[in-house]
XYZ file of C-alpha atoms in Angstrom:
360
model
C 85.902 72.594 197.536
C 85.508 76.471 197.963
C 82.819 78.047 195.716
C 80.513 81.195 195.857
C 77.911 82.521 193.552
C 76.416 85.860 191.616
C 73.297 86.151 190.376
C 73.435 87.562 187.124
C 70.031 88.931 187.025
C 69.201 88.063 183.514
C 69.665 83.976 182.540
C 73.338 83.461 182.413
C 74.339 81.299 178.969
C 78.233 82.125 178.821
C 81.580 82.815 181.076
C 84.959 83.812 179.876
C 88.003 84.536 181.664
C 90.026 87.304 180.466
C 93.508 85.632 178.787
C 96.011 88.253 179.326
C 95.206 89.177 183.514
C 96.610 87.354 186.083
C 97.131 87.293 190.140
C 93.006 88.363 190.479
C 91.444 87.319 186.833
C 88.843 89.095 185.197
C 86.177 87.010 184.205
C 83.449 88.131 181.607
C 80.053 86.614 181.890
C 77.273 87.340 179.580
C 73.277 86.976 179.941
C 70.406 86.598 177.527
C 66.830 87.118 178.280
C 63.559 87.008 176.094
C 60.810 89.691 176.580
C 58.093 88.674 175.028
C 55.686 91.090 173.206
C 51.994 91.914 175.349
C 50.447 91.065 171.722
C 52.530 88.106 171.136
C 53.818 88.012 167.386
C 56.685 86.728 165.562
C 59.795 85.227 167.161
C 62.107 87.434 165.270
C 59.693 90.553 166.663
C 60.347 89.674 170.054
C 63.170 91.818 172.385
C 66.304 90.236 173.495
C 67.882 91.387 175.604
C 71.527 91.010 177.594
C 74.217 91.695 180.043
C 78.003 91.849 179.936
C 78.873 91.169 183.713
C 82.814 91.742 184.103
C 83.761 90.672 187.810
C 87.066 89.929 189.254
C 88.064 86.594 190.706
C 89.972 86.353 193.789
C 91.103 82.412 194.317
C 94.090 81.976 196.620
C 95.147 78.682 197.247
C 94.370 78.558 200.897
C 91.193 81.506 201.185
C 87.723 81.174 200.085
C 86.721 82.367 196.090
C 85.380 86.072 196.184
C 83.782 87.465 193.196
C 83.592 91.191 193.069
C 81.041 93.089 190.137
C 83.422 95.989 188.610
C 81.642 96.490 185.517
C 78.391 95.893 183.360
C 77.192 96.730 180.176
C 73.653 96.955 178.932
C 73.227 95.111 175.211
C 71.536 92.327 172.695
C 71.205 89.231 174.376
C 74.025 87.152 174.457
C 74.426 83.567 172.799
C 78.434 83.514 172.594
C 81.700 85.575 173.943
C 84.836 84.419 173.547
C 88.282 86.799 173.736
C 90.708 87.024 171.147
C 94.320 86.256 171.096
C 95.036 83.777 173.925
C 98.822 82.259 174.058
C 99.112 78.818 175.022
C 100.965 78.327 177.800
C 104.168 75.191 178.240
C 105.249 76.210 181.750
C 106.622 79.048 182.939
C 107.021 81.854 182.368
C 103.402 82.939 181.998
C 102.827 83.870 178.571
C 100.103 86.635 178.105
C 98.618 88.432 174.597
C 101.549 90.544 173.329
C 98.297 92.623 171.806
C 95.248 93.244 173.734
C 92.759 90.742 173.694
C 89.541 91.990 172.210
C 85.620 90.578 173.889
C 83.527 88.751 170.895
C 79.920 88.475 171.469
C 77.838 87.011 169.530
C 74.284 89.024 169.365
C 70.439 87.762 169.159
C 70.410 91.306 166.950
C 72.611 89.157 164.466
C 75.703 91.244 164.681
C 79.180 90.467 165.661
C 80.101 93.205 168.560
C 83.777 93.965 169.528
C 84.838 95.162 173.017
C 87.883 96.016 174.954
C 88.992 95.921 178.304
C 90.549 98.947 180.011
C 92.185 97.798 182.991
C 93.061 101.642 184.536
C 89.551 102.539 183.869
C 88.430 98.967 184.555
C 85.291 99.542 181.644
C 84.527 97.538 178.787
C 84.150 99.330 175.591
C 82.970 99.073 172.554
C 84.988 99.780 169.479
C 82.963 98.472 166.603
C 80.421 95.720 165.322
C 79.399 94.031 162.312
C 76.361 92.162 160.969
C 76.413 89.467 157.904
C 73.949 87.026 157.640
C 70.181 87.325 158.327
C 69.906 85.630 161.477
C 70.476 85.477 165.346
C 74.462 85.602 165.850
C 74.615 82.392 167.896
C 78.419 81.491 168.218
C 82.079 82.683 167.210
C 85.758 82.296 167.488
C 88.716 84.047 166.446
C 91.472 82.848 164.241
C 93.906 83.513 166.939
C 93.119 81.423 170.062
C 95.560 79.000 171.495
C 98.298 79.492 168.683
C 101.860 79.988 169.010
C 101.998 81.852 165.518
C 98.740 83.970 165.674
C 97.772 84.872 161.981
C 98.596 87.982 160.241
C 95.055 89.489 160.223
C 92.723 88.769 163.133
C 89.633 87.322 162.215
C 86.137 86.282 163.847
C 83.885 83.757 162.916
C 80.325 83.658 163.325
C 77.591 81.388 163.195
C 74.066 82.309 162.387
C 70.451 80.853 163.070
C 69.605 80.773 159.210
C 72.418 78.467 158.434
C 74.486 80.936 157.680
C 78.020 81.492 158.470
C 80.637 84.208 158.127
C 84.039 85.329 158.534
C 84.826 89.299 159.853
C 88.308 90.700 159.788
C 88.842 92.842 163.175
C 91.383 95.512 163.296
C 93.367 96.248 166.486
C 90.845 99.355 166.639
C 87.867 97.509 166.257
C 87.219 98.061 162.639
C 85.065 95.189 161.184
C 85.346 94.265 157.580
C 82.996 91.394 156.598
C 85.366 88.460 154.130
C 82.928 86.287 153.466
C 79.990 84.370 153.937
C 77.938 81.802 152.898
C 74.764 79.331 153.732
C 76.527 76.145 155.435
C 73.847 74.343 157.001
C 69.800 73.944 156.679
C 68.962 74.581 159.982
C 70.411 76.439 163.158
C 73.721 76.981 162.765
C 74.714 76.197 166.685
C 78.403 76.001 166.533
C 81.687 77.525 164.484
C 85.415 76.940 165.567
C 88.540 77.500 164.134
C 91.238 74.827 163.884
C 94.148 76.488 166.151
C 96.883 74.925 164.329
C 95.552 75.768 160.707
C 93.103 78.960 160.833
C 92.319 78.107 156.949
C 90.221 75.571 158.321
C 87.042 76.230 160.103
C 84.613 73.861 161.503
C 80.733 73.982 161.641
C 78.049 72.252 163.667
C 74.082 72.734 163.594
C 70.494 71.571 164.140
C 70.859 69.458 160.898
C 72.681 67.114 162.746
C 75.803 67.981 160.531
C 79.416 68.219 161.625
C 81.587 70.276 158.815
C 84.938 71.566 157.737
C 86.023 74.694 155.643
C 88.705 75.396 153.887
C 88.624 79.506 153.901
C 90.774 79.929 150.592
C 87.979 78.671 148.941
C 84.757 80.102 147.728
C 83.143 77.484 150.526
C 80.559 75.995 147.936
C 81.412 72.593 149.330
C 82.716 71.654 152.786
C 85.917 69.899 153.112
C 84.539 66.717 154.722
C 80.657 66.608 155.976
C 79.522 63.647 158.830
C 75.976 63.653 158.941
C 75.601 60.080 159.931
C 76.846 59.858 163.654
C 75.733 62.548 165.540
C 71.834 61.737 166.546
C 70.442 65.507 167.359
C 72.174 68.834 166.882
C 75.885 69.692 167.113
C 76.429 72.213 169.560
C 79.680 72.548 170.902
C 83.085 72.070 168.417
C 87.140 72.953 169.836
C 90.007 72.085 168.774
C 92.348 70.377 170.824
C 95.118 72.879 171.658
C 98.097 70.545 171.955
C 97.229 67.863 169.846
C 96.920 69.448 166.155
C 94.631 66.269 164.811
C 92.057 65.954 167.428
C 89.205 67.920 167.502
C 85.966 67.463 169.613
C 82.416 67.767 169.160
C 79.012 67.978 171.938
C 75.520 67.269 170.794
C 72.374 67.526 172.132
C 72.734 64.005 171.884
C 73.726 63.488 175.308
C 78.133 62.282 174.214
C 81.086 64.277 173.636
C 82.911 62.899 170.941
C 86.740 62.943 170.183
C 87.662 62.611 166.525
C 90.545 62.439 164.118
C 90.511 65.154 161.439
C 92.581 62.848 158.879
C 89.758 60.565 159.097
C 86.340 61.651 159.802
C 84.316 58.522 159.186
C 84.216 57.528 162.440
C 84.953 59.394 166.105
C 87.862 57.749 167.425
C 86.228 57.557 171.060
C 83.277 58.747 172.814
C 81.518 59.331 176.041
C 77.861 59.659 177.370
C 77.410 62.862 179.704
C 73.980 62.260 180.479
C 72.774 66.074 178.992
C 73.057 67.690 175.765
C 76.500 69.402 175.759
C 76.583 72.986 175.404
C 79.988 74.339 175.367
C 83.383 72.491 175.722
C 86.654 74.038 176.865
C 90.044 72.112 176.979
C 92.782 72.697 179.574
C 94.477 75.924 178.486
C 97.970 74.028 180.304
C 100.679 72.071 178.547
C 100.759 69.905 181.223
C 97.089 68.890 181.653
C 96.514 69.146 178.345
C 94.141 66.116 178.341
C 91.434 67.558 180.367
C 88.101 69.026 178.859
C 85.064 70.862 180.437
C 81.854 70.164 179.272
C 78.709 72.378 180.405
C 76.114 69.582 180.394
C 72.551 71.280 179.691
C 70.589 69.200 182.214
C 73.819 67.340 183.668
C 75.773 70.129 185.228
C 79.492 70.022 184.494
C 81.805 67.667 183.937
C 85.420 67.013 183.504
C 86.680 64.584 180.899
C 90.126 63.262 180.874
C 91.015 62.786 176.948
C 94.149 60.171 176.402
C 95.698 61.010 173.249
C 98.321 57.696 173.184
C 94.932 55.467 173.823
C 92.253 57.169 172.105
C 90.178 57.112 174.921
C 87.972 59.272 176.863
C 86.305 59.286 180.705
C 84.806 61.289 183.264
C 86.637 62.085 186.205
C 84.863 65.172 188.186
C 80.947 66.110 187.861
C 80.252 69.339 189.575
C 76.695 70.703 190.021
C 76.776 73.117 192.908
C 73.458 75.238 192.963
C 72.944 75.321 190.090
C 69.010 74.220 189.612
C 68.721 74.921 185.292
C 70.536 74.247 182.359
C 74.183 73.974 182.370
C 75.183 76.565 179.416
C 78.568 78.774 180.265
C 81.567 77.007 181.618
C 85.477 78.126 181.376
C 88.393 77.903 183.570
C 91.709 79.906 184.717
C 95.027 78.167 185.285
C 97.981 79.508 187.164
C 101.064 77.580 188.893
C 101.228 76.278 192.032
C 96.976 77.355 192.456
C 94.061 75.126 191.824
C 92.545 75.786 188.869
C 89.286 78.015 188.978
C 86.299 77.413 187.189
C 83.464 79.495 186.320
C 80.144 77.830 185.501
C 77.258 79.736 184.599
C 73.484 78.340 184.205
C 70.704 79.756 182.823
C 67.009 79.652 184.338
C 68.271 80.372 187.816
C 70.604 82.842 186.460
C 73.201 81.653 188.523
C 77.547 82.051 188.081
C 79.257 79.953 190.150
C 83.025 80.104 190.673
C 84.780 77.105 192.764
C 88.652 75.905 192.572
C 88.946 71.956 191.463
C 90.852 70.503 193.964
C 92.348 67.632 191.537
């Protein structure tokens, strides 16, 4: 297995690859570090700050992983990025965005910024930013990810560390216009995720130990359906299964990724332990492998689940811990034909980005 590293400097809590550039993929990786006041004080009086890190990723089937720094940016420390409008893909041809795909990231400063890549320039730049609720911005997703019929108007969600979540409308330029919001759970607010195949529903997950759905053509006073009872710590992690339009998954701090049935939420329809509170969750961008999930393990490393849909039934199949020494936080991979896919893991502590090719 080839692999190489980059030190990131500040702790490293998310990676991203860049949807619409293939051949050499860009891959955005962000940082978040704490300075702590001489005097000491109150948590929200403390500095955070981050790093965007945009490198480029050179994986050929036979040569060794190279990762080259083209660009940073100095900003609020990082708890989420995620890019906008990302096609899925059912063979070839490669499908990329047919509109750019605009950099979320989700700020300890409790705003929603909005970035773009400029691939002649290769910079990323801002173009606008919005703040809603009260509290640290710790997650998002945009109403356009993994769809074959992206919605009309492109639109973030954002989860908050009051509870709190909200829902931004992003113009092409960058213009933010806050929709709505509203206070959806009683403690941190870890996790928000749209449902790919209906981006009227959003899902929720937090500290209170509560998994949720929201239906946005409401006012949102009441959640669509609410499990409180399986989950036994905080809900951290929430995606939608891009192929299958019923299954969506969960991660907890709880140590299991769980797999469950959104016409029937009573009860996950299968589960597995991962040995470390699971941070983020990405499923296999491909068609073809559509079964496989990455999980970013918190004190587990990484590890690759293999999801049956016909069975209902879920196992591990590939743990990967490299040098990585601290928590297991960022995690995404890149798919192209006839190439191994590359993954980019990114942990925090040791402020350490790995990228290695999975051999399969």
């Amino acid at each position: 297995m080839s692999s190489t590293m980059f030190d990131t400097g500040l702790h490293a809590d998310s990676a991203e690859f860049h949807p619409g550039i293939l051949g050499k993929p860009i891959l955005a990786c962000g940082t978040y570090q704490l300075i702590e006041n001489e005097e000491g004080g109150r948590a929200e009086q403390q500095t955070r700050i981050g790093r965007v890190h945009m490198l480029s990723i050179s994986a050929n089937f036979d040569g060794p992983v190279e990762v080259s720094s083209i660009h940073s940016l100095e900003v609020s420390g990082i708890f989420d990025l995620k890019w906008s409008n990302i096609p899925k893909q059912h063979g070839e041809p490669r499908r990329v965005p047919e509109a750019p795909s605009l950099l979320g990231h989700a700020a300890a400063d409790g705003k929603l910024y909005v970035y773009v890549w400029d691939e002649d320039s290769k910079q990323l730049n801002q173009i606008g930013n919005c703040s809603a609720c009260s509290g640290l911005a710790l997650s998002l997703d945009w109403n356009n990810r993994y769809t074959d019929s992206p919605p009309q108007v492109q639109q973030a969600a954002v989860s908050y560390s009051d509870g709190g979540i909200s829902t931004i409308n992003v113009a092409p330029d960058g213009t933010c216009t806050k929709n709505k919001e509203w206070m959806a759970h009683d403690m941190e607010a870890w996790i928000t995720a749209y449902n790919s195949h209906d981006s009227n529903l959003l899902f929720s997950g937090a500290d209170d130990r509560c998994f949720k759905a929201w239906d946005l053509r409401t006012d949102c006073a009441m959640p669509t359906f609410k499990n409180s009872k399986i989950h036994e710590a905080g809900v951290c992690s929430i995606q939608m299964h891009p192929y299958v339009d019923h299954i969506v998954v969960t991660g907890s701090y709880d140590e299991h990724v769980r797999f469950w049935d959104i016409r029937k939420t009573k009860l996950p329809v299968c589960s597995t332990k991962v040995d470390g509170g699971v941070w983020r969750l990405k499923f296999c961008p491909e068609y073809e492998n559509r079964g496989l999930l990455l999980a970013a393990c918190m004190h587990a490393g990484f590890k690759i689940l293999k999801f049956d849909e016909t069975t209902h039934s879920s196992e591990i199949i590939h743990h990967y811990e490299g040098g990585h020494t601290s928590l297991a936080y960022g995690a995404d991979w890149h798919w192209e034909p006839l190439q191994p896919p590359v993954v980019a893991t990114a942990s925090f502590y040791d402020h350490r980005l790995e990228v290695w090719k999975w051999v399969q």
